Coordinates of C-alpha atoms and ligand atoms in Angstrom, one line a residue:
M137 CA 36.8 -6.1 -16.5
T138 CA 38.9 -5.4 -13.0
T139 CA 40.0 -8.3 -10.7
T140 CA 41.0 -8.7 -7.7
A141 CA 43.5 -11.1 -7.1
S142 CA 41.8 -13.2 -5.7
E143 CA 38.6 -13.5 -8.1
T144 CA 41.3 -14.0 -10.6
L145 CA 43.2 -17.2 -8.6
T146 CA 39.6 -18.1 -8.1
R147 CA 38.7 -18.3 -11.6
R148 CA 42.1 -19.7 -12.5
S149 CA 41.7 -22.9 -10.7
F150 CA 38.2 -23.2 -12.0
L151 CA 39.1 -23.2 -16.1
E152 CA 42.4 -24.8 -15.1
S153 CA 39.7 -27.5 -13.4
A154 CA 38.1 -27.3 -16.9
A155 CA 41.1 -27.5 -18.6
K156 CA 41.9 -31.0 -17.5
T157 CA 39.0 -32.7 -18.0
A158 CA 39.5 -30.8 -21.6
A159 CA 42.8 -32.4 -21.9
A160 CA 41.8 -36.4 -20.4
G161 CA 39.8 -35.7 -23.4
A162 CA 42.3 -34.6 -25.9
A163 CA 44.9 -37.5 -25.1
L164 CA 42.0 -40.3 -26.3
S165 CA 41.1 -38.3 -29.4
Q166 CA 45.1 -37.8 -30.0
L167 CA 44.0 -34.2 -30.8
P168 CA 47.1 -32.2 -30.4
V169 CA 45.8 -29.9 -27.1
E170 CA 47.2 -26.4 -27.2
R171 CA 44.9 -26.1 -30.3
M172 CA 41.8 -26.6 -27.8
V173 CA 43.0 -25.3 -24.4
H174 CA 42.8 -21.6 -24.6
A175 CA 42.0 -21.6 -20.7
A176 CA 44.9 -22.9 -19.2
D177 CA 47.0 -19.9 -19.8
N178 CA 44.6 -16.9 -19.9
D179 CA 41.0 -16.2 -18.5
T180 CA 39.8 -17.1 -22.3
V181 CA 35.8 -18.8 -20.7
T182 CA 36.4 -21.9 -24.4
I183 CA 32.8 -21.9 -25.5
A184 CA 31.8 -25.7 -27.3
L185 CA 27.9 -26.0 -29.3
V186 CA 26.0 -29.1 -30.0
G187 CA 22.8 -28.3 -31.7
C188 CA 23.4 -25.8 -34.4
G189 CA 19.7 -24.3 -35.0
G190 CA 18.0 -21.3 -34.5
R191 CA 18.0 -21.2 -30.2
G192 CA 21.8 -23.2 -30.4
T193 CA 23.3 -19.9 -32.5
G194 CA 20.8 -17.6 -29.7
A195 CA 22.6 -19.1 -26.9
A196 CA 25.8 -19.3 -28.3
S197 CA 25.9 -15.3 -29.3
Q198 CA 24.7 -14.5 -26.0
A199 CA 27.5 -16.9 -24.3
L200 CA 29.7 -14.9 -26.8
S201 CA 28.4 -11.7 -25.5
T202 CA 29.3 -11.6 -21.7
M203 CA 31.7 -10.5 -20.1
G204 CA 35.1 -11.2 -20.6
P205 CA 37.8 -13.1 -23.1
V206 CA 35.4 -15.9 -25.4
R207 CA 35.7 -18.2 -27.7
L208 CA 33.6 -20.3 -29.3
V209 CA 35.8 -23.2 -30.7
A210 CA 33.9 -26.8 -31.3
V211 CA 30.4 -27.0 -33.0
A212 CA 28.5 -30.0 -33.3
D213 CA 25.1 -30.6 -35.6
A214 CA 23.4 -34.1 -36.6
F215 CA 23.3 -32.3 -40.3
K216 CA 27.0 -30.2 -41.5
D217 CA 24.9 -28.0 -43.0
R218 CA 22.3 -26.6 -40.2
L219 CA 26.7 -27.0 -38.9
E220 CA 27.3 -24.5 -41.7
G221 CA 24.8 -22.1 -41.8
S222 CA 25.4 -21.3 -37.8
L223 CA 29.3 -21.0 -38.3
N224 CA 28.8 -18.8 -40.7
G225 CA 26.8 -16.2 -39.3
L226 CA 28.5 -16.9 -35.8
K227 CA 31.8 -15.9 -38.0
R228 CA 30.0 -12.8 -39.8
Q229 CA 28.8 -11.1 -36.3
F230 CA 31.9 -12.1 -33.8
D231 CA 35.5 -12.2 -36.1
K232 CA 37.9 -12.9 -33.8
K233 CA 35.4 -14.9 -31.5
V234 CA 35.4 -17.9 -33.2
E235 CA 37.6 -20.1 -33.6
V236 CA 36.2 -23.0 -35.8
G237 CA 38.8 -24.9 -37.8
E238 CA 38.0 -27.9 -39.2
E239 CA 39.0 -30.4 -37.4
Q240 CA 36.7 -28.9 -34.1
K241 CA 33.3 -29.2 -35.9
F242 CA 31.6 -32.2 -35.2
V243 CA 28.5 -34.2 -37.7
G244 CA 26.7 -36.6 -36.4
L245 CA 25.2 -38.3 -33.6
N246 CA 28.0 -39.0 -31.4
A247 CA 29.6 -35.5 -32.7
Y248 CA 28.2 -34.0 -28.8
K249 CA 31.3 -36.3 -27.3
E250 CA 33.8 -34.3 -29.0
A251 CA 32.9 -31.2 -29.4
I252 CA 32.4 -31.6 -25.0
K253 CA 36.3 -32.4 -25.4
L254 CA 37.3 -28.8 -26.3
A255 CA 35.5 -26.3 -24.2
D256 CA 35.1 -25.6 -20.5
V257 CA 31.6 -24.3 -21.9
V258 CA 28.7 -26.6 -23.7
I259 CA 25.8 -24.9 -24.9
L260 CA 23.4 -28.1 -25.6
T261 CA 20.5 -26.9 -28.2
T262 CA 19.3 -30.0 -29.6
P263 CA 16.0 -31.6 -30.0
P264 CA 15.4 -31.7 -26.0
G265 CA 15.5 -36.2 -26.5
F266 CA 18.9 -35.6 -26.1
R267 CA 19.4 -33.7 -23.9
P268 CA 19.2 -36.0 -20.8
Y269 CA 21.8 -38.1 -22.8
H270 CA 24.1 -35.3 -23.3
F271 CA 24.2 -33.1 -20.4
A272 CA 25.2 -36.5 -18.3
E273 CA 28.3 -36.9 -20.7
A274 CA 28.9 -33.1 -20.2
V275 CA 28.6 -33.6 -16.4
R276 CA 31.2 -36.4 -17.2
Q277 CA 33.6 -34.6 -18.6
G278 CA 33.5 -31.9 -16.1
K279 CA 31.8 -29.3 -18.1
H280 CA 29.9 -26.2 -17.2
V281 CA 27.0 -26.0 -18.9
F282 CA 24.0 -23.6 -20.5
M283 CA 20.9 -26.3 -21.3
E284 CA 17.9 -25.2 -22.9
K285 CA 14.8 -26.1 -21.4
P286 CA 12.3 -28.9 -21.7
V287 CA 15.9 -30.7 -20.2
A288 CA 14.8 -34.2 -20.8
V289 CA 10.9 -35.6 -22.7
D290 CA 10.4 -38.8 -21.0
A291 CA 11.0 -39.8 -16.3
H292 CA 13.7 -42.1 -17.7
G293 CA 15.2 -38.9 -19.0
V294 CA 14.2 -36.3 -16.1
R295 CA 16.1 -39.1 -14.0
M296 CA 19.3 -39.2 -15.8
V297 CA 18.8 -35.6 -15.3
L298 CA 18.1 -35.0 -11.2
E299 CA 20.9 -37.8 -10.8
A300 CA 23.9 -35.2 -13.4
A301 CA 22.3 -32.5 -11.8
Q302 CA 23.4 -34.3 -8.1
E303 CA 26.6 -34.7 -10.1
A304 CA 27.5 -31.3 -11.1
K305 CA 27.0 -30.5 -7.9
K306 CA 29.2 -32.5 -6.7
K307 CA 31.9 -31.3 -9.3
N308 CA 30.8 -27.8 -8.1
L309 CA 29.9 -27.4 -11.9
K310 CA 27.7 -24.6 -13.2
V311 CA 24.4 -25.3 -14.9
G312 CA 21.8 -22.7 -17.0
V313 CA 18.8 -23.6 -17.7
G314 CA 17.0 -21.6 -20.3
L315 CA 13.8 -21.3 -18.8
Q316 CA 14.6 -17.8 -19.0
R317 CA 11.8 -15.7 -17.0
H318 CA 14.3 -16.0 -13.9
H319 CA 16.0 -13.4 -14.9
Q320 CA 13.6 -10.4 -16.0
A321 CA 12.8 -9.2 -13.2
G322 CA 9.3 -7.9 -14.1
Y323 CA 8.8 -12.1 -13.2
I324 CA 11.3 -11.9 -10.2
E325 CA 9.9 -8.8 -8.4
T326 CA 5.9 -9.9 -9.7
V327 CA 6.6 -14.2 -8.2
K328 CA 8.6 -12.2 -4.9
R329 CA 5.6 -10.3 -4.6
L330 CA 3.1 -13.1 -4.7
Q331 CA 4.7 -15.3 -2.3
D332 CA 5.6 -13.0 -0.1
G333 CA 1.3 -13.2 0.7
E334 CA 0.6 -9.2 -1.6
L335 CA -2.6 -11.0 -2.6
G336 CA -2.4 -13.4 0.3
E337 CA -2.6 -17.3 -0.3
I338 CA -3.0 -18.5 -3.5
T339 CA -6.5 -20.2 -5.0
S340 CA -6.3 -21.0 -8.6
M341 CA -3.4 -20.3 -11.6
R342 CA -4.2 -20.2 -14.9
S343 CA -1.3 -20.5 -17.9
Y344 CA -1.5 -20.7 -22.0
W345 CA 0.3 -21.0 -24.7
N346 CA -2.2 -20.8 -27.3
G347 CA -1.0 -20.3 -30.9
G348 CA -0.7 -20.9 -34.0
G349 CA 2.1 -23.5 -33.5
V350 CA 6.3 -23.7 -35.0
W351 CA 7.6 -24.6 -38.4
D352 CA 5.9 -27.5 -40.9
P353 CA 8.3 -30.2 -41.5
R354 CA 11.2 -29.2 -43.3
K355 CA 11.8 -32.2 -44.9
T356 CA 10.1 -35.0 -46.9
R357 CA 9.7 -38.4 -47.4
E358 CA 11.8 -37.9 -51.1
Q359 CA 14.6 -35.5 -49.9
V360 CA 15.6 -37.8 -47.1
G361 CA 17.6 -41.3 -46.7
S362 CA 15.7 -43.0 -44.0
E363 CA 13.0 -42.7 -41.9
L364 CA 15.2 -41.5 -38.5
E365 CA 16.9 -39.3 -40.7
Y366 CA 12.8 -38.0 -42.1
Q367 CA 12.0 -37.8 -37.7
L368 CA 15.5 -35.8 -37.0
Q369 CA 14.5 -33.5 -39.8
N370 CA 11.6 -32.6 -38.8
W371 CA 12.2 -34.1 -35.1
Y372 CA 9.2 -31.1 -33.5
Y373 CA 6.5 -34.2 -34.9
Y374 CA 7.7 -36.4 -32.6
V375 CA 7.6 -37.1 -29.0
W376 CA 10.9 -39.2 -28.1
L377 CA 12.5 -36.0 -29.8
S378 CA 10.1 -33.0 -28.5
G379 CA 8.1 -34.2 -26.4
D380 CA 5.4 -32.9 -27.8
H381 CA 4.0 -28.5 -28.0
I382 CA 3.3 -29.5 -24.2
C383 CA 6.3 -30.3 -23.1
E384 CA 8.3 -28.4 -25.4
Q385 CA 7.0 -24.5 -25.2
H386 CA 4.0 -24.4 -22.5
I387 CA 6.5 -25.9 -20.2
H388 CA 8.2 -21.9 -19.9
N389 CA 4.2 -21.2 -18.2
L390 CA 4.0 -24.5 -16.3
D391 CA 7.4 -23.2 -14.6
V392 CA 6.3 -20.2 -13.7
I393 CA 3.6 -21.3 -11.8
N394 CA 5.2 -24.2 -9.8
W395 CA 7.6 -21.0 -9.3
V396 CA 5.3 -18.6 -7.9
K397 CA 4.3 -22.2 -6.0
G398 CA 7.9 -22.0 -4.3
F399 CA 8.7 -24.5 -6.8
K400 CA 5.9 -27.0 -6.1
Y401 CA 5.2 -29.6 -8.1
P402 CA 1.6 -30.6 -9.0
V403 CA 0.9 -34.2 -7.5
A404 CA -1.6 -35.8 -10.3
A405 CA -2.7 -34.2 -13.7
Q406 CA -6.5 -35.1 -15.4
G407 CA -6.7 -34.0 -19.0
M408 CA -8.1 -33.7 -22.1
G409 CA -6.8 -33.1 -26.1
G410 CA -6.5 -33.7 -29.5
R411 CA -5.5 -33.8 -33.1
Q412 CA -8.2 -31.1 -34.3
V413 CA -6.8 -29.3 -37.3
R414 CA -3.2 -30.6 -37.8
I415 CA -4.2 -33.9 -38.9
D416 CA -2.1 -35.0 -41.9
K417 CA 0.2 -37.6 -41.3
K418 CA 3.4 -35.0 -41.9
Y419 CA 2.3 -33.8 -38.2
G420 CA 3.4 -37.2 -37.3
E421 CA 2.1 -37.9 -33.9
I422 CA 1.8 -34.9 -31.7
F423 CA -1.5 -33.5 -30.2
D424 CA -2.7 -29.9 -31.9
H425 CA -4.8 -28.9 -28.2
H426 CA -3.8 -30.3 -24.4
F427 CA -5.9 -28.7 -21.8
V428 CA -4.9 -30.0 -18.5
E429 CA -5.5 -29.1 -14.9
F430 CA -2.2 -29.6 -12.2
E431 CA -3.3 -30.5 -8.6
Y432 CA -0.9 -29.0 -5.9
A433 CA -0.9 -31.0 -2.0
D434 CA -2.9 -27.5 -1.3
G435 CA -5.5 -28.0 -3.1
S436 CA -5.4 -25.1 -6.0
R437 CA -5.2 -26.2 -9.5
N438 CA -3.2 -24.2 -12.6
Y439 CA -6.3 -24.9 -15.6
S440 CA -3.2 -25.3 -18.7
Q441 CA -4.1 -24.4 -22.3
C442 CA -1.5 -25.4 -25.0
R443 CA -3.0 -25.0 -28.5
H444 CA -1.7 -24.6 -32.1
I445 CA -3.8 -23.8 -34.2
H446 CA -4.2 -21.0 -36.8
G447 CA -7.3 -18.2 -35.8
C448 CA -7.9 -19.2 -32.6
F449 CA -7.5 -17.3 -29.1
S450 CA -3.3 -16.4 -29.7
S451 CA -2.0 -16.1 -25.4
V452 CA 1.3 -16.6 -23.7
S453 CA 0.6 -15.8 -19.9
E454 CA 0.1 -16.4 -16.7
Y455 CA -2.5 -16.1 -14.3
V456 CA -3.0 -16.4 -9.8
T457 CA -6.0 -15.6 -8.1
G458 CA -5.5 -15.2 -4.4
T459 CA -7.2 -14.0 -1.4
K460 CA -7.1 -10.6 -1.6
G461 CA -6.6 -10.3 -5.7
H462 CA -5.8 -11.1 -9.3
A463 CA -2.2 -10.5 -10.7
N464 CA -0.8 -11.1 -14.3
V465 CA 2.0 -12.8 -13.9
G466 CA 3.2 -12.5 -17.2
G467 CA 2.6 -8.7 -18.0
H468 CA 4.0 -7.6 -13.8
T469 CA 0.8 -6.1 -12.4
L470 CA -1.3 -7.3 -9.3
V471 CA -5.2 -5.8 -9.0
D472 CA -7.7 -6.2 -6.8
F473 CA -11.2 -7.9 -7.0
K474 CA -12.9 -4.4 -8.1
G475 CA -10.1 -4.3 -10.8
K476 CA -7.9 -1.2 -9.1
L477 CA -4.1 -1.6 -9.9
L478 CA -2.3 -2.4 -6.5
W479 CA 0.8 -2.4 -8.3
R480 CA 3.1 -2.7 -11.7
H481 CA 6.7 -3.7 -12.3
E482 CA 8.2 -0.8 -13.7
G483 CA 12.0 -0.2 -15.3
K484 CA 13.1 -1.1 -18.8
A485 CA 13.2 -5.0 -19.4
K486 CA 16.9 -6.3 -20.2
D487 CA 16.8 -9.0 -22.5
P488 CA 16.3 -12.3 -20.1
Y489 CA 18.0 -14.4 -22.9
Q490 CA 21.3 -11.6 -22.7
V491 CA 20.7 -12.0 -19.3
E492 CA 21.0 -15.8 -18.7
H493 CA 24.4 -15.9 -19.8
D494 CA 25.7 -13.1 -18.4
R495 CA 25.1 -14.7 -14.6
L496 CA 26.3 -18.2 -15.7
F497 CA 29.4 -17.1 -17.1
D498 CA 30.1 -15.1 -14.2
A499 CA 29.2 -18.2 -12.4
V500 CA 31.7 -20.1 -13.9
R501 CA 34.9 -17.2 -13.8
N502 CA 33.6 -15.9 -10.0
N503 CA 33.5 -19.8 -8.6
K504 CA 29.1 -18.5 -7.4
P505 CA 26.6 -20.5 -7.0
H506 CA 24.3 -21.9 -9.4
N507 CA 22.7 -24.6 -10.7
E508 CA 18.9 -24.3 -12.6
A509 CA 19.6 -28.2 -13.6
E510 CA 16.9 -29.8 -11.1
R511 CA 14.6 -27.3 -11.4
G512 CA 14.5 -27.5 -14.6
A513 CA 13.9 -31.2 -14.2
L514 CA 11.0 -31.0 -12.1
S515 CA 9.4 -28.3 -14.4
S516 CA 10.7 -30.8 -17.3
L517 CA 8.8 -33.7 -15.2
T518 CA 5.8 -31.3 -14.4
S519 CA 4.6 -30.4 -19.1
I520 CA 5.7 -34.7 -19.4
L521 CA 2.6 -35.7 -16.6
G522 CA 0.3 -33.6 -18.8
R523 CA 1.4 -35.0 -22.5
L524 CA 0.1 -38.6 -20.3
A525 CA -3.0 -36.9 -18.2
T526 CA -4.0 -36.0 -22.4
F527 CA -2.8 -38.9 -24.0
T528 CA -4.1 -41.3 -21.8
G529 CA -7.6 -39.3 -20.4
Q530 CA -6.5 -40.5 -17.0
R531 CA -5.5 -39.0 -14.2
V532 CA -2.6 -39.2 -13.6
T533 CA 0.3 -38.8 -10.3
W534 CA 3.4 -37.0 -10.0
D535 CA 4.7 -40.3 -8.6
Q536 CA 3.3 -42.6 -11.5
A537 CA 4.7 -40.7 -14.5
M538 CA 8.0 -40.1 -12.4
N539 CA 8.7 -43.2 -12.1
S540 CA 7.6 -44.3 -15.5
K541 CA 9.5 -46.8 -16.6
I542 CA 8.9 -45.9 -20.4
V543 CA 12.2 -45.1 -22.4
T544 CA 11.6 -43.1 -25.8
M545 CA 15.5 -42.9 -27.2
P546 CA 16.2 -46.0 -29.1
D547 CA 19.6 -47.3 -27.7
D548 CA 20.7 -48.7 -31.6
I549 CA 20.6 -44.7 -33.6
D550 CA 23.2 -43.8 -35.3
Y551 CA 25.4 -42.1 -37.8
D552 CA 28.1 -43.0 -39.3
D553 CA 30.2 -41.8 -42.4
G554 CA 26.9 -40.5 -44.3
V555 CA 25.0 -43.1 -43.2
W556 CA 22.5 -43.5 -40.6
K557 CA 21.4 -46.8 -38.5
G558 CA 18.7 -47.2 -36.6
T559 CA 15.2 -47.5 -36.5
P560 CA 13.3 -44.8 -34.6
P561 CA 10.8 -45.6 -31.8
T562 CA 7.3 -44.2 -33.5
K563 CA 7.2 -46.1 -36.9
P564 CA 4.9 -45.3 -39.9
N565 CA 1.9 -47.7 -41.5
A566 CA 2.9 -48.1 -45.3
Q567 CA 0.7 -45.2 -45.7
G568 CA 3.5 -43.3 -43.6
E569 CA 0.8 -42.6 -41.5
Y570 CA 1.9 -43.3 -37.3
P571 CA -0.1 -44.3 -34.9
I572 CA -1.7 -41.8 -32.5
A573 CA -2.4 -42.0 -28.7
V574 CA -6.0 -42.6 -28.1
P575 CA -7.7 -41.8 -24.3
G576 CA -9.2 -44.2 -22.7
N577 CA -7.4 -47.2 -23.9
P578 CA -5.9 -49.2 -21.3
E579 CA -3.2 -50.1 -23.9
W580 CA -1.9 -46.7 -24.9
F581 CA -2.3 -46.5 -20.8
K582 CA 0.5 -49.0 -20.7
R583 CA 2.0 -48.0 -23.8
L584 CA 3.0 -44.6 -22.0
I585 CA 3.3 -45.3 -18.1
Ligands
NAD770 N1 14.2 -20.8 -24.3 C1 13.5 -20.0 -25.0 O1 12.9 -19.2 -25.0 C2 13.8 -21.4 -26.6 C3 13.5 -20.8 -27.9 C4 13.6 -21.7 -28.6 C5 14.6 -23.1 -29.0 N2 14.7 -23.1 -27.5 C6 15.0 -25.0 -27.1 O2 16.1 -24.7 -27.8 C7 15.8 -26.2 -28.1 C8 16.1 -26.2 -29.8 O3 15.1 -25.8 -30.5 P1 15.4 -24.8 -32.7 O4 14.6 -23.7 -32.3 O5 17.0 -24.4 -32.3 O6 15.0 -25.8 -32.6 P2 16.5 -26.2 -34.1 O7 15.8 -27.2 -35.0 O8 16.0 -24.9 -34.9 O9 18.2 -26.9 -34.0 C9 18.2 -27.9 -33.3 C10 19.6 -28.3 -34.0 O10 20.0 -29.7 -33.2 C11 20.6 -31.0 -34.1 N3 20.3 -32.2 -33.9 C12 19.3 -33.1 -33.6 N4 19.6 -33.8 -33.1 C13 21.0 -33.4 -32.6 C14 21.9 -33.9 -31.9 N5 21.7 -35.9 -31.7 N6 23.2 -34.0 -32.1 C15 23.4 -32.8 -32.4 N7 22.5 -31.8 -33.6 C16 21.8 -32.7 -33.5 C17 19.2 -30.3 -35.2 O11 19.8 -30.7 -37.0 C18 19.3 -28.6 -35.1 O12 20.3 -28.3 -35.9 C19 14.9 -26.7 -27.6 O13 14.8 -27.4 -26.9 C20 14.2 -26.0 -28.1 O14 13.0 -26.1 -27.1 C21 14.2 -22.3 -26.6

């Protein structure tokens, strides 16, 4: 890569500040600094991966495919087998770009703190319940971050992320959030045209994540040592870890609508949902369908559906209606009310997962502004608001959701020397069944908001 002297200086000073933080961390952990910090004497950007699952492995591979010298230098996961599986795959693919010895592998619930110390950029891809805590720690340690969506599963987590996002700005840290549609040319151009008024005033919006769902629970009770481990293995089915699929997946579509609205967020939501098909106790406590009407300050509404039921109508998409016609936002087309095509995005699509990492690493190397944390947090709150509306069956306002004092993450969970300790907030009865939210029940309202 050709660079100018000033670019090199800028980049070096950036990396040095990250390296200094890493050196301070290394002193604390008494590990030899020179083995861990590559950034101080060259342009190599070092990476730590926290959460070595499907997406974490993918994100690390995208980070290792960015321009300029990069090295993966630390990995952390709650489970050793997940860590090893991911690392072996990355080593096969990237060979010398992976420099992770036994001392740079960290297992357990506090593993993230050690891994974060060793790198310039950290990738946070655990279940999202942990994200606010990991993000706050990364910012505290002065590290650049790529974190997956959602960035929180409750209002407490959203507030933590908003606070850390401000801190990150002060420290000039770069933060990418895995809402990759913002890095997809077709979306960018469609949203711009809508914001420029090509369809007139936007009067209504629709968004969908309807499909068959994700993986079935990975472990049975008999295969694990404790309820905590059981829930961590099968994290998707527990609200404190995933936020429910309305947060986990549908956030993408809700976020697109917030974007179309010019980064304005709903003022209230009401909806309905439940467990119709996925009712076995192994499916924890989340719903299998939600319908939510999100209300914006200008009176327009986003009619949102998300469903995890096989054999039904499937769609992952967003649509917008204006005073002059309709847009298929994900299909990148505008039509008039007679269905005549007004515009279609042309051009070869670049992989948005790669583009989001290219932009983040370019910002890190060349000191360009890049901080997606705040809007990631506000779109996360949008999906939490939707869940609160369907779980309670009430109209819930944005302010009620944002100011909720409920903290879903327990403060006593830990993993030490092969033993999982602490109690998850959701507990099964003697038959292994979990309490499921009952819309309309005032007790549930108090429990949730
Ligand atoms: N942007 C996208 O399109 C996209 C696609 C897939 C997943 N994701 C997001 O990525 C995140 C991870 O999803 P996934 O599919 O990779 O899940 P996964 O289960 O495959 O991976 C999660 C990993 O985190 C580990 N883990 C759990 N708790 C941990 C902790 N406290 N500390 C360290 N490691 C911990 C698990 O053992 C597991 O290896 C989710 O937030 C998901 O929404 C985003």
